[in-house]
């Protein structure tokens, strides 16, 4: 019958129309500014720099290694390395970024900086309402605008942040163990130097130790592993 | 732009010829694309596609960056199907560097690629019907469905469209059990949507009168022009890279390749609907069989990858046709030559032959049925 197809289509539209009165799932519109969806945890928008503790300057994790600057596909990161060093979370002396700028008008939110960062310093934020009337300065964020606390990171990506904290805690423990081991070794050395007679004969015992244990100082053999981290 | 492309007198036996420049901001051109159309009355006597308005130097940018840094740029080729673009590029790099992909990653790739195919076809059919004057309804239905797929992509990869999800040797992040359950909940609902979508207009007499016999692409011409994808299959050529090449793990899935008969706009429209149904079949099988295990080969160096000198061509069946990436390596960290074979551009080159002798209004729907994305055409 001519017109049958049209009627069929109209029935489908009617089913959807009346369906929206009984089935909430058919009401798909979100009244945006008043009503918002929670973003999924994986959601990403623009990079932030993380810091530990209360002070963004002292606790900034970035050590200015400039890997992200090199790997960034649109080259939107600009870093100037510091001349001096400051201690990082494990107490090791590290460089820090004197300048760390991200031009978010160039950034394409690809997350490659996050993937290549070996220090868990750069992460992706979720904020998206970022309109500004100043398209040059207003979209060039310096390190103070980019710095966000670790607590903030926990609020946006909880699972990822927990994993990251765990990894860093392990690193810290390893670093402490290493420091303790090297301190002990130094102490032993000092004792040896003070009292050469008490020290074991250098050749025979050392040789036998190496041959029986396979590796020398057990603390040391673990250390390099904790230092080498997956940067791919 | 330049002056007239054709001399007016060159059309023999013509009455009064009018030259119309459709685009680059014409709403029917799906982006910034222009057609120089010669009309005799309402009949098209010449048509010249003019593109390049969205040229972004994609190939040269990729040649100047590391292998890794090209992946987010491939998202922006065919910006509706970033997952399949990633796959095509990663496949080429994997061939070049001889990288194997773990089982689980292969399955995840198939799942996201088929979801991409589904949402692309749904969107395309929606737009095509919109072009024909079915204002709003089919497009809104299609976008409601597409939205669900994009939500899945966002919770998996972090972005709705610019996913940047695949890596050579696997994928970036593992999918959780909760995510897979979400997909398992969504997939059984998809055939219901296709039914609904089909009921809307498939048998509509106005639509049939408008599309059947319009924009015909004969089988031989389609083959000679290098047309691929649903457009080639609508002309009755059985060619699907998933079947021909069996890249990834496509040889494990049981699915059929729908074929058209007439090669007109109606066939191309139905081809998308039928492919959506086949996609659901593949998804069901992949979701049933997905194994555990690693998602990426841990030995692969993503940063600073240096493949041995050589060349490789990786091709996949993207929703629009055969998407190929050709790479030449000179042993350094960036490709010596990087070339994309964009399906929508090659499908677009045959537009004039499909439109000659048709009415100007049919040019719009013929173009709509080609399924172009200008990001990929112009690169």
Coordinates of C-alpha atoms in Angstrom, one line a residue:
Chain A
X1 CA 0.0 0.0 0.0
X2 CA 1.3 3.4 -0.9
X3 CA 2.2 5.4 2.3
X4 CA 2.7 2.3 4.4
X5 CA 6.4 3.1 4.9
X6 CA 5.6 6.6 6.0
X7 CA 3.1 5.4 8.6
X8 CA 5.6 2.9 9.8
X9 CA 8.1 5.7 10.4
X10 CA 5.6 7.9 12.1
X11 CA 4.7 5.1 14.5
X12 CA 8.3 4.8 15.4
X13 CA 8.5 8.5 16.1
X14 CA 5.3 8.3 18.2
X15 CA 6.7 5.4 20.2
X16 CA 9.7 7.5 21.1
X17 CA 7.6 10.5 21.9
X18 CA 5.2 8.7 24.2
X19 CA 8.0 6.5 25.5
X20 CA 9.7 9.6 27.0
X21 CA 6.8 10.0 29.4
X22 CA 7.2 6.5 30.8
X23 CA 10.9 5.7 30.4
X24 CA 13.4 8.1 32.0
X25 CA 16.1 6.6 29.8
X26 CA 14.5 8.2 26.7
X27 CA 14.9 11.6 28.1
X28 CA 18.5 12.1 27.1
X29 CA 18.9 15.9 27.3
X30 CA 21.1 17.2 30.1
X31 CA 20.2 20.8 31.0
X32 CA 23.8 21.7 31.1
X33 CA 24.7 24.7 33.3
X34 CA 22.2 23.7 35.9
X35 CA 22.6 20.0 35.6
X36 CA 25.9 18.2 35.2
X37 CA 27.2 14.8 34.7
X38 CA 30.0 13.5 36.7
X39 CA 33.0 13.0 34.4
X40 CA 34.5 9.5 34.2
X41 CA 37.7 9.0 36.2
X42 CA 39.8 8.6 33.1
X43 CA 38.6 11.9 31.6
X44 CA 41.4 14.3 30.7
X45 CA 41.7 17.9 29.6
X46 CA 44.8 19.9 30.3
X47 CA 48.0 19.2 32.1
X48 CA 48.8 20.1 35.7
X49 CA 52.0 19.9 37.7
X50 CA 51.8 18.1 41.0
X51 CA 53.4 19.1 44.3
X52 CA 53.7 17.3 47.6
X53 CA 53.1 19.0 50.9
X54 CA 51.8 22.5 51.5
X55 CA 54.2 24.6 49.5
X56 CA 53.9 24.5 45.7
X57 CA 57.5 25.8 45.2
X58 CA 59.2 23.5 47.6
X59 CA 57.2 20.4 46.9
X60 CA 57.0 20.6 43.1
X61 CA 57.8 17.1 41.8
X62 CA 59.1 18.3 38.4
X63 CA 62.9 18.0 38.2
X64 CA 63.1 19.8 34.9
X65 CA 64.3 16.7 32.9
X66 CA 62.6 18.2 29.8
X67 CA 61.4 14.9 28.5
X68 CA 57.8 16.1 28.2
X69 CA 59.1 19.2 26.4
X70 CA 60.8 17.0 23.8
X71 CA 58.0 14.5 23.4
X72 CA 55.0 16.9 23.3
X73 CA 53.6 16.5 19.8
X74 CA 52.5 20.2 19.3
X75 CA 55.5 21.5 21.4
X76 CA 53.4 23.5 23.8
X77 CA 55.6 23.1 26.8
X78 CA 58.4 25.5 27.6
X79 CA 60.9 24.7 30.4
X80 CA 63.9 26.6 31.6
X81 CA 66.0 24.5 34.0
X82 CA 67.2 26.0 37.2
X83 CA 70.8 26.8 38.0
X84 CA 70.7 25.5 41.6
X85 CA 69.2 22.4 43.0
X86 CA 66.6 21.6 45.7
X87 CA 65.9 18.4 47.6
X88 CA 63.1 16.2 46.2
X89 CA 60.7 14.1 48.2
X90 CA 63.4 11.5 48.9
X91 CA 65.9 14.1 49.9
X92 CA 68.0 13.9 46.8
X93 CA 69.3 17.1 45.3
X94 CA 67.5 17.8 42.0
X95 CA 67.1 20.6 39.5
X96 CA 63.7 22.3 39.4
X97 CA 62.0 24.2 36.6
X98 CA 62.8 27.9 36.8
X99 CA 60.2 28.4 34.1
X100 CA 57.5 25.9 33.2
X101 CA 54.9 27.3 30.8
X102 CA 52.2 25.4 28.9
X103 CA 50.3 27.1 26.2
X104 CA 46.9 25.5 26.5
X105 CA 45.7 27.1 23.3
X106 CA 48.2 24.8 21.5
X107 CA 47.9 21.8 23.8
X108 CA 45.8 19.1 22.2
X109 CA 45.2 17.1 25.4
X110 CA 46.9 14.0 24.1
X111 CA 48.4 12.9 27.5
X112 CA 51.8 12.0 26.0
X113 CA 53.5 14.2 28.6
X114 CA 51.9 12.2 31.4
X115 CA 53.0 8.9 29.8
X116 CA 56.6 9.9 29.4
X117 CA 57.1 11.6 32.8
X118 CA 59.3 9.4 34.9
X119 CA 58.7 11.5 38.1
X120 CA 54.9 11.4 38.3
X121 CA 55.1 15.2 38.1
X122 CA 52.6 16.0 35.3
X123 CA 49.1 14.8 35.2
X124 CA 45.9 15.7 33.4
X125 CA 43.2 17.8 34.9
X126 CA 39.5 17.5 34.2
X127 CA 38.4 21.1 34.3
X128 CA 36.9 22.3 31.0
X129 CA 35.2 25.6 31.7
X130 CA 38.2 27.7 30.9
X131 CA 37.0 30.4 28.6
X132 CA 39.0 33.7 28.9
X133 CA 38.9 37.0 27.2
X134 CA 42.6 37.1 26.9
X135 CA 43.7 34.6 24.3
X136 CA 47.4 35.1 24.7
X137 CA 48.4 35.6 28.3
X138 CA 45.2 34.1 29.6
X139 CA 46.0 30.8 27.9
X140 CA 49.7 30.7 28.7
X141 CA 49.9 29.0 32.1
X142 CA 53.0 29.3 34.2
X143 CA 54.1 26.9 36.8
X144 CA 52.2 28.6 39.6
X145 CA 48.9 28.3 37.6
X146 CA 49.8 24.7 36.7
X147 CA 50.8 23.6 40.2
X148 CA 48.2 21.5 41.9
X149 CA 48.5 19.6 45.2
X150 CA 48.6 15.8 45.5
X151 CA 45.3 16.0 47.4
X152 CA 43.7 17.6 44.4
X153 CA 45.0 14.8 42.3
X154 CA 43.3 12.4 44.6
X155 CA 40.0 14.1 44.1
X156 CA 40.2 13.9 40.3
X157 CA 41.8 10.5 39.6
X158 CA 41.5 8.6 42.9
X159 CA 42.6 5.1 41.7
X160 CA 45.5 6.4 39.6
X161 CA 46.6 8.7 42.5
X162 CA 46.5 5.9 45.0
X163 CA 48.7 3.7 42.7
X164 CA 51.0 6.6 42.2
X165 CA 51.3 7.2 46.0
X166 CA 52.1 3.6 46.6
X167 CA 54.8 3.6 44.0
X168 CA 56.4 6.7 45.4
X169 CA 56.2 5.4 49.0
X170 CA 58.1 2.3 47.8
X171 CA 60.6 4.5 46.1
X172 CA 61.1 6.6 49.2
X173 CA 61.6 3.4 51.3
X174 CA 64.1 2.2 48.8
X175 CA 65.9 5.5 48.9
X176 CA 66.0 5.4 52.7
X177 CA 67.3 1.8 52.6
X178 CA 69.9 2.9 50.2
X179 CA 70.9 5.8 52.3
X180 CA 71.1 3.6 55.4
X181 CA 73.1 1.0 53.5
X182 CA 75.6 3.6 52.2
X183 CA 75.8 5.2 55.7
X184 CA 76.5 1.7 57.2
X185 CA 79.1 1.0 54.5
X186 CA 80.7 4.4 55.2
X187 CA 80.7 3.7 58.9
X188 CA 82.3 0.3 58.3
X189 CA 84.9 1.8 56.1
X190 CA 85.7 4.5 58.6
X191 CA 86.0 1.8 61.3
X192 CA 88.3 -0.2 59.0
X193 CA 90.5 2.8 58.3
X194 CA 90.7 3.5 62.0
X195 CA 91.7 -0.1 62.9
X196 CA 93.5 -1.7 59.9
X197 CA 94.5 -4.7 62.1
X198 CA 90.8 -5.7 62.8
X199 CA 89.9 -5.6 59.2
X200 CA 89.7 -8.9 57.3
X201 CA 92.5 -9.7 54.9
X202 CA 91.5 -8.0 51.7
X203 CA 91.9 -10.7 49.1
X204 CA 90.9 -14.1 50.4
X205 CA 87.6 -13.2 52.2
X206 CA 86.3 -10.9 49.6
X207 CA 86.9 -13.4 46.9
X208 CA 85.2 -16.2 48.8
X209 CA 82.2 -13.9 49.6
X210 CA 81.8 -13.1 46.0
X211 CA 81.9 -16.7 44.9
X212 CA 79.5 -18.0 47.5
X213 CA 76.9 -15.3 47.5
X214 CA 77.0 -14.6 43.9
X215 CA 76.5 -10.9 44.4
X216 CA 78.1 -8.7 47.0
X217 CA 76.2 -6.4 49.3
X218 CA 72.5 -7.6 49.1
X219 CA 71.1 -4.1 49.7
X220 CA 73.0 -2.8 46.7
X221 CA 71.8 -5.4 44.2
X222 CA 68.2 -4.2 44.7
X223 CA 68.8 -0.6 44.3
X224 CA 69.3 -0.1 40.6
X225 CA 65.9 -1.7 40.0
X226 CA 64.0 0.8 42.1
X227 CA 65.8 3.6 40.3
X228 CA 65.0 2.5 36.8
X229 CA 61.4 3.3 36.3
X230 CA 59.2 2.6 33.4
X231 CA 59.3 5.5 31.1
X232 CA 58.9 3.2 28.1
Chain B
X1 CA 40.2 31.1 -5.3
X2 CA 41.2 31.1 -8.9
X3 CA 39.0 32.1 -11.8
X4 CA 36.6 29.8 -13.6
X5 CA 37.9 26.3 -13.9
X6 CA 36.3 25.5 -17.2
X7 CA 35.6 27.6 -20.2
X8 CA 31.9 28.2 -20.7
X9 CA 32.0 27.4 -24.4
X10 CA 33.6 24.0 -23.7
X11 CA 30.2 22.4 -23.0
X12 CA 28.9 21.5 -26.4
X13 CA 25.3 22.0 -27.2
X14 CA 24.6 23.7 -23.9
X15 CA 21.8 26.2 -23.4
X16 CA 22.4 28.8 -20.8
X17 CA 25.0 27.4 -18.4
X18 CA 25.2 28.7 -14.8
X19 CA 28.2 28.2 -12.6
X20 CA 27.5 27.6 -9.0
X21 CA 30.1 27.4 -6.3
X22 CA 28.7 25.2 -3.6
X23 CA 30.7 25.6 -0.5
X24 CA 33.1 26.0 1.2
X25 CA 30.5 27.0 3.8
X26 CA 27.5 25.2 2.4
X27 CA 25.8 23.2 5.1
X28 CA 25.5 20.1 3.0
X29 CA 29.2 19.7 2.4
X30 CA 30.0 18.3 5.8
X31 CA 32.9 20.6 6.4
X32 CA 34.9 23.0 4.4
X33 CA 34.6 21.6 0.9
X34 CA 33.6 23.3 -2.3
X35 CA 32.1 22.0 -5.5
X36 CA 32.3 24.0 -8.7
X37 CA 29.1 22.9 -10.4
X38 CA 28.0 23.8 -13.9
X39 CA 24.3 23.7 -14.4
X40 CA 22.0 23.6 -17.3
X41 CA 18.7 24.5 -15.7
X42 CA 18.8 22.2 -12.7
X43 CA 20.9 19.5 -14.4
X44 CA 24.5 19.1 -13.6
X45 CA 26.8 19.1 -16.6
X46 CA 30.1 19.5 -14.9
X47 CA 31.2 19.2 -11.3
X48 CA 34.6 19.7 -9.8
X49 CA 35.4 19.0 -6.2
X50 CA 37.8 21.5 -4.7
X51 CA 39.3 20.6 -1.4
X52 CA 42.3 21.5 0.7
X53 CA 40.7 24.1 2.9
X54 CA 41.5 22.0 6.0
X55 CA 45.0 21.1 5.1
X56 CA 47.1 20.9 8.2
X57 CA 50.3 19.4 6.9
X58 CA 49.7 16.1 8.7
X59 CA 52.2 14.1 6.8
X60 CA 55.1 16.5 7.2
X61 CA 54.4 17.0 10.9
X62 CA 54.5 13.3 11.4
X63 CA 57.8 13.0 9.6
X64 CA 59.3 15.6 11.9
X65 CA 58.2 14.0 15.1
X66 CA 59.0 10.7 16.8
X67 CA 56.9 7.7 16.0
X68 CA 54.9 8.1 19.2
X69 CA 54.0 11.7 18.6
X70 CA 52.1 11.0 15.4
X71 CA 49.4 9.0 17.2
X72 CA 47.5 11.9 18.6
X73 CA 47.6 13.5 15.1
X74 CA 46.1 10.5 13.5
X75 CA 43.1 11.0 15.8
X76 CA 42.5 14.2 13.9
X77 CA 42.4 12.7 10.4
X78 CA 39.0 11.2 10.5
X79 CA 37.9 12.9 13.7
X80 CA 34.8 10.7 14.0
X81 CA 36.8 7.5 14.1
X82 CA 39.9 8.1 16.0
X83 CA 40.2 4.5 17.2
X84 CA 40.5 3.0 13.7
X85 CA 42.9 5.7 12.7
X86 CA 45.2 4.8 15.6
X87 CA 44.9 1.2 14.7
X88 CA 45.9 1.8 11.1
X89 CA 49.0 3.7 12.1
X90 CA 50.0 1.3 14.8
X91 CA 49.6 -1.6 12.4
X92 CA 52.0 0.1 10.0
X93 CA 54.6 0.8 12.8
X94 CA 54.2 -2.8 14.1
X95 CA 54.9 -4.1 10.6
X96 CA 57.9 -1.8 10.2
X97 CA 59.4 -2.7 13.6
X98 CA 58.3 -6.3 13.8
X99 CA 56.3 -5.9 17.0
X100 CA 53.8 -8.5 18.1
X101 CA 50.6 -7.5 19.9
X102 CA 49.3 -9.5 22.9
X103 CA 46.0 -11.3 22.6
X104 CA 44.0 -9.2 24.9
X105 CA 45.1 -6.0 23.2
X106 CA 43.9 -7.4 19.8
X107 CA 40.5 -8.1 21.3
X108 CA 40.2 -4.6 22.8
X109 CA 41.2 -3.2 19.5
X110 CA 38.5 -5.1 17.7
X111 CA 35.9 -4.0 20.3
X112 CA 36.7 -0.3 20.1
X113 CA 37.1 -0.4 16.3
X114 CA 33.7 -2.0 15.8
X115 CA 32.1 0.4 18.3
X116 CA 33.7 3.1 16.2
X117 CA 32.2 1.6 13.0
X118 CA 28.8 1.5 14.6
X119 CA 28.8 5.1 15.8
X120 CA 30.3 6.3 12.5
X121 CA 27.6 4.6 10.4
X122 CA 24.8 5.7 12.7
X123 CA 26.0 9.3 12.5
X124 CA 26.5 9.1 8.7
X125 CA 23.0 7.7 8.1
X126 CA 21.6 10.4 10.3
X127 CA 23.4 13.1 8.4
X128 CA 22.4 11.6 5.1
X129 CA 18.8 11.6 6.0
X130 CA 19.1 15.1 7.3
X131 CA 20.5 16.1 3.9
X132 CA 17.4 14.6 2.3
X133 CA 15.2 16.8 4.4
X134 CA 14.3 14.4 7.2
X135 CA 15.2 17.3 9.6
X136 CA 16.3 16.3 13.0
X137 CA 14.6 13.1 13.9
X138 CA 16.9 10.5 12.4
X139 CA 20.0 12.5 13.3
X140 CA 18.9 12.9 16.9
X141 CA 18.2 9.2 17.2
X142 CA 21.6 8.4 15.7
X143 CA 23.4 10.9 18.0
X144 CA 21.6 9.5 21.0
X145 CA 23.1 6.1 20.2
X146 CA 26.5 7.6 19.3
X147 CA 26.6 9.3 22.6
X148 CA 26.5 6.0 24.5
X149 CA 29.5 4.8 22.5
X150 CA 31.4 8.0 23.1
X151 CA 30.7 7.7 26.8
X152 CA 32.3 4.3 26.7
X153 CA 35.3 5.7 24.9
X154 CA 35.7 8.5 27.4
X155 CA 35.7 6.2 30.4
X156 CA 38.2 4.0 28.7
X157 CA 40.6 6.4 27.1
X158 CA 39.8 9.7 28.7
X159 CA 38.5 11.5 25.6
X160 CA 35.4 11.2 23.7
X161 CA 36.7 11.8 20.2
X162 CA 40.5 12.3 20.3
X163 CA 41.1 9.0 22.1
X164 CA 44.8 8.6 21.5
X165 CA 44.3 5.1 22.8
X166 CA 46.4 2.6 20.8
X167 CA 50.1 2.2 21.0
X168 CA 52.4 0.1 18.8
X169 CA 52.5 -3.3 20.5
X170 CA 49.1 -2.9 22.2
X171 CA 46.9 -0.3 23.8
X172 CA 47.5 2.4 26.3
X173 CA 45.4 1.4 29.3
X174 CA 43.6 -1.8 30.1
X175 CA 39.9 -2.0 30.1
X176 CA 38.3 -2.8 33.5
X177 CA 35.8 -5.6 34.0
X178 CA 33.3 -2.8 34.8
X179 CA 33.9 -1.3 31.4
X180 CA 33.5 -4.6 29.6
X181 CA 30.2 -5.1 31.5
X182 CA 29.1 -1.7 30.3
X183 CA 29.8 -2.7 26.7
X184 CA 28.1 -6.1 27.3
X185 CA 25.0 -4.1 28.5
X186 CA 25.1 -1.8 25.5
X187 CA 25.7 -4.2 22.7
X188 CA 22.4 -6.2 23.1
X189 CA 20.5 -3.0 22.9
X190 CA 22.1 -2.0 19.6
X191 CA 20.0 -4.2 17.2
X192 CA 16.9 -2.7 18.7
X193 CA 18.2 0.7 17.7
X194 CA 19.0 -0.4 14.2
X195 CA 15.5 -1.8 13.9
X196 CA 14.1 1.5 15.0
X197 CA 16.3 3.4 12.7
X198 CA 15.4 1.2 9.8
X199 CA 11.7 1.4 10.5
X200 CA 11.9 5.2 10.5
X201 CA 12.6 5.6 6.8
X202 CA 13.7 2.4 5.0
X203 CA 10.3 1.8 3.4
X204 CA 9.4 5.4 3.2
X205 CA 8.0 6.0 -0.3
X206 CA 9.4 9.5 -0.6
X207 CA 12.8 8.4 0.4
X208 CA 12.8 5.6 -2.1
X209 CA 11.7 7.8 -4.9
X210 CA 14.4 10.2 -4.0
X211 CA 17.3 7.8 -3.6
X212 CA 16.8 4.8 -5.8
X213 CA 18.6 5.2 -9.1
X214 CA 20.3 8.4 -7.9
X215 CA 24.0 8.9 -7.9
X216 CA 24.8 5.6 -9.6
X217 CA 28.3 4.3 -9.4
X218 CA 28.8 1.4 -11.8
X219 CA 30.9 -1.6 -10.6
X220 CA 33.7 -1.2 -13.1
X221 CA 34.1 2.5 -12.6
X222 CA 34.2 2.0 -8.8
X223 CA 37.0 -0.5 -9.1
X224 CA 39.0 1.6 -11.5
X225 CA 38.7 4.7 -9.4
X226 CA 40.1 2.9 -6.4
X227 CA 36.9 3.3 -4.3
X228 CA 36.8 1.2 -1.2
X229 CA 34.6 0.6 1.8
X230 CA 30.8 0.5 2.0
X231 CA 30.7 2.6 -1.2
X232 CA 32.5 -0.1 -3.2
X233 CA 30.4 -2.8 -1.7
X234 CA 27.2 -1.0 -2.5
X235 CA 28.3 -1.3 -6.2
X236 CA 28.4 -5.1 -5.7
X237 CA 32.2 -5.7 -5.3
X238 CA 33.0 -8.1 -2.5
X239 CA 36.0 -6.4 -1.0
X240 CA 36.5 -5.9 2.7
X241 CA 40.0 -5.5 4.1
X242 CA 38.9 -7.4 7.2
X243 CA 38.2 -10.4 5.0
X244 CA 41.0 -9.9 2.4
X245 CA 43.8 -9.0 4.8
X246 CA 42.6 -10.6 8.0
X247 CA 44.6 -8.1 9.9
X248 CA 44.6 -8.4 13.7
X249 CA 42.4 -11.3 14.6
X250 CA 39.6 -10.8 12.2
X251 CA 39.9 -14.3 10.9
X252 CA 38.4 -15.6 14.1
X253 CA 35.1 -13.9 13.8
X254 CA 32.1 -15.1 11.9
X255 CA 30.6 -12.2 10.0
X256 CA 29.3 -11.5 6.6
X257 CA 30.1 -8.7 4.2
X258 CA 26.8 -7.1 2.9
X259 CA 26.8 -6.3 -0.8
X260 CA 24.7 -3.9 -2.8
X261 CA 23.4 -4.4 -6.3
X262 CA 22.7 -1.0 -7.9
X263 CA 25.3 1.2 -6.5
X264 CA 22.9 4.1 -5.9
X265 CA 22.3 6.2 -2.9
X266 CA 19.7 3.9 -1.5
X267 CA 22.1 0.9 -1.6
X268 CA 24.8 3.0 0.1
X269 CA 22.3 3.9 2.8
X270 CA 21.3 0.3 3.3
X271 CA 24.9 -0.8 3.3
X272 CA 25.5 1.2 6.4
X273 CA 22.5 -0.3 8.1
X274 CA 23.5 -3.8 7.3
X275 CA 27.1 -3.2 8.3
X276 CA 25.8 -2.0 11.7
X277 CA 24.1 -5.3 12.2
X278 CA 27.3 -7.3 11.2
X279 CA 29.3 -5.1 13.6
X280 CA 27.0 -6.1 16.5
X281 CA 27.8 -9.8 15.6
X282 CA 31.5 -9.2 15.8
X283 CA 31.2 -7.3 19.0
X284 CA 29.2 -10.1 20.6
X285 CA 31.9 -12.7 19.6
X286 CA 34.8 -10.5 20.8
X287 CA 33.1 -9.8 24.1
X288 CA 32.5 -13.5 24.6
X289 CA 36.1 -14.5 23.8
X290 CA 38.2 -11.7 25.2
X291 CA 41.0 -13.3 27.3
X292 CA 43.0 -11.9 30.2
X293 CA 46.7 -11.1 30.0
X294 CA 48.9 -8.2 29.2
X295 CA 47.7 -5.3 27.0
X296 CA 51.1 -4.2 25.6
X297 CA 54.4 -5.8 24.8
X298 CA 56.6 -4.5 27.7
X299 CA 59.7 -4.7 25.6
X300 CA 58.5 -2.2 23.1
X301 CA 60.1 1.2 23.5
X302 CA 57.4 3.7 22.8
X303 CA 59.7 6.7 23.3
X304 CA 62.6 6.7 21.0
X305 CA 61.5 3.8 18.8
X306 CA 64.0 3.2 16.1
X307 CA 62.8 0.7 13.5
X308 CA 65.3 -0.8 11.2
X309 CA 65.6 0.8 7.8
X310 CA 62.8 -0.4 5.6
X311 CA 59.2 0.3 4.6
X312 CA 55.8 -0.9 5.6
X313 CA 52.2 -0.4 4.6
X314 CA 49.6 -1.1 7.2
X315 CA 46.0 -1.0 6.1
X316 CA 42.7 -1.5 7.8
X317 CA 39.1 -1.4 7.0
X318 CA 38.1 1.9 8.5
X319 CA 34.4 2.7 8.6
X320 CA 34.9 4.8 5.4
X321 CA 37.0 2.3 3.4
X322 CA 40.6 1.2 3.2
X323 CA 42.7 3.3 5.4
X324 CA 46.4 2.8 4.8
X325 CA 49.6 4.2 6.3
X326 CA 52.8 3.9 4.4
X327 CA 56.0 4.4 6.3
X328 CA 59.6 4.4 5.3
X329 CA 62.2 4.2 8.0
X330 CA 65.8 5.2 7.7
X331 CA 66.7 3.9 11.1
X332 CA 66.2 7.1 12.9
X333 CA 63.6 8.0 15.5
X334 CA 61.3 9.7 13.1
X335 CA 59.9 8.3 9.8
X336 CA 61.7 9.2 6.7
X337 CA 58.4 9.2 4.8
X338 CA 54.9 9.0 6.1
X339 CA 52.0 8.8 3.8
X340 CA 48.3 8.3 4.5
X341 CA 45.9 6.7 2.1
X342 CA 42.7 8.4 3.1
X343 CA 39.6 6.5 2.0
X344 CA 37.2 9.4 2.0
X345 CA 39.4 11.4 -0.3
X346 CA 39.7 8.7 -2.9
X347 CA 36.0 8.0 -2.7
X348 CA 35.4 11.6 -3.2
X349 CA 37.4 11.9 -6.5
X350 CA 34.6 10.0 -8.3
X351 CA 31.9 12.4 -7.3
X352 CA 31.6 14.0 -10.8
X353 CA 30.8 10.7 -12.5
X354 CA 28.1 10.0 -10.0
X355 CA 26.5 13.4 -10.3
X356 CA 26.5 14.1 -14.1
X357 CA 23.0 14.4 -15.4
X358 CA 21.4 14.5 -12.0
X359 CA 19.6 17.4 -10.4
X360 CA 21.5 19.8 -8.2
X361 CA 19.5 18.7 -5.2
X362 CA 20.8 15.1 -5.8
X363 CA 24.4 16.3 -5.7
X364 CA 23.8 17.0 -2.0
X365 CA 22.6 13.5 -1.1
X366 CA 25.2 11.8 -3.4
X367 CA 27.9 13.6 -1.6
X368 CA 26.3 12.7 1.7
X369 CA 26.3 9.0 0.8
X370 CA 30.0 9.1 0.0
X371 CA 30.7 9.6 3.7
X372 CA 33.5 12.1 3.8
X373 CA 35.3 13.7 6.7
X374 CA 37.3 16.7 5.6
X375 CA 39.9 16.2 8.2
X376 CA 40.9 13.1 6.4
X377 CA 40.4 14.4 2.9
X378 CA 42.6 17.4 3.3
X379 CA 44.9 16.1 6.1

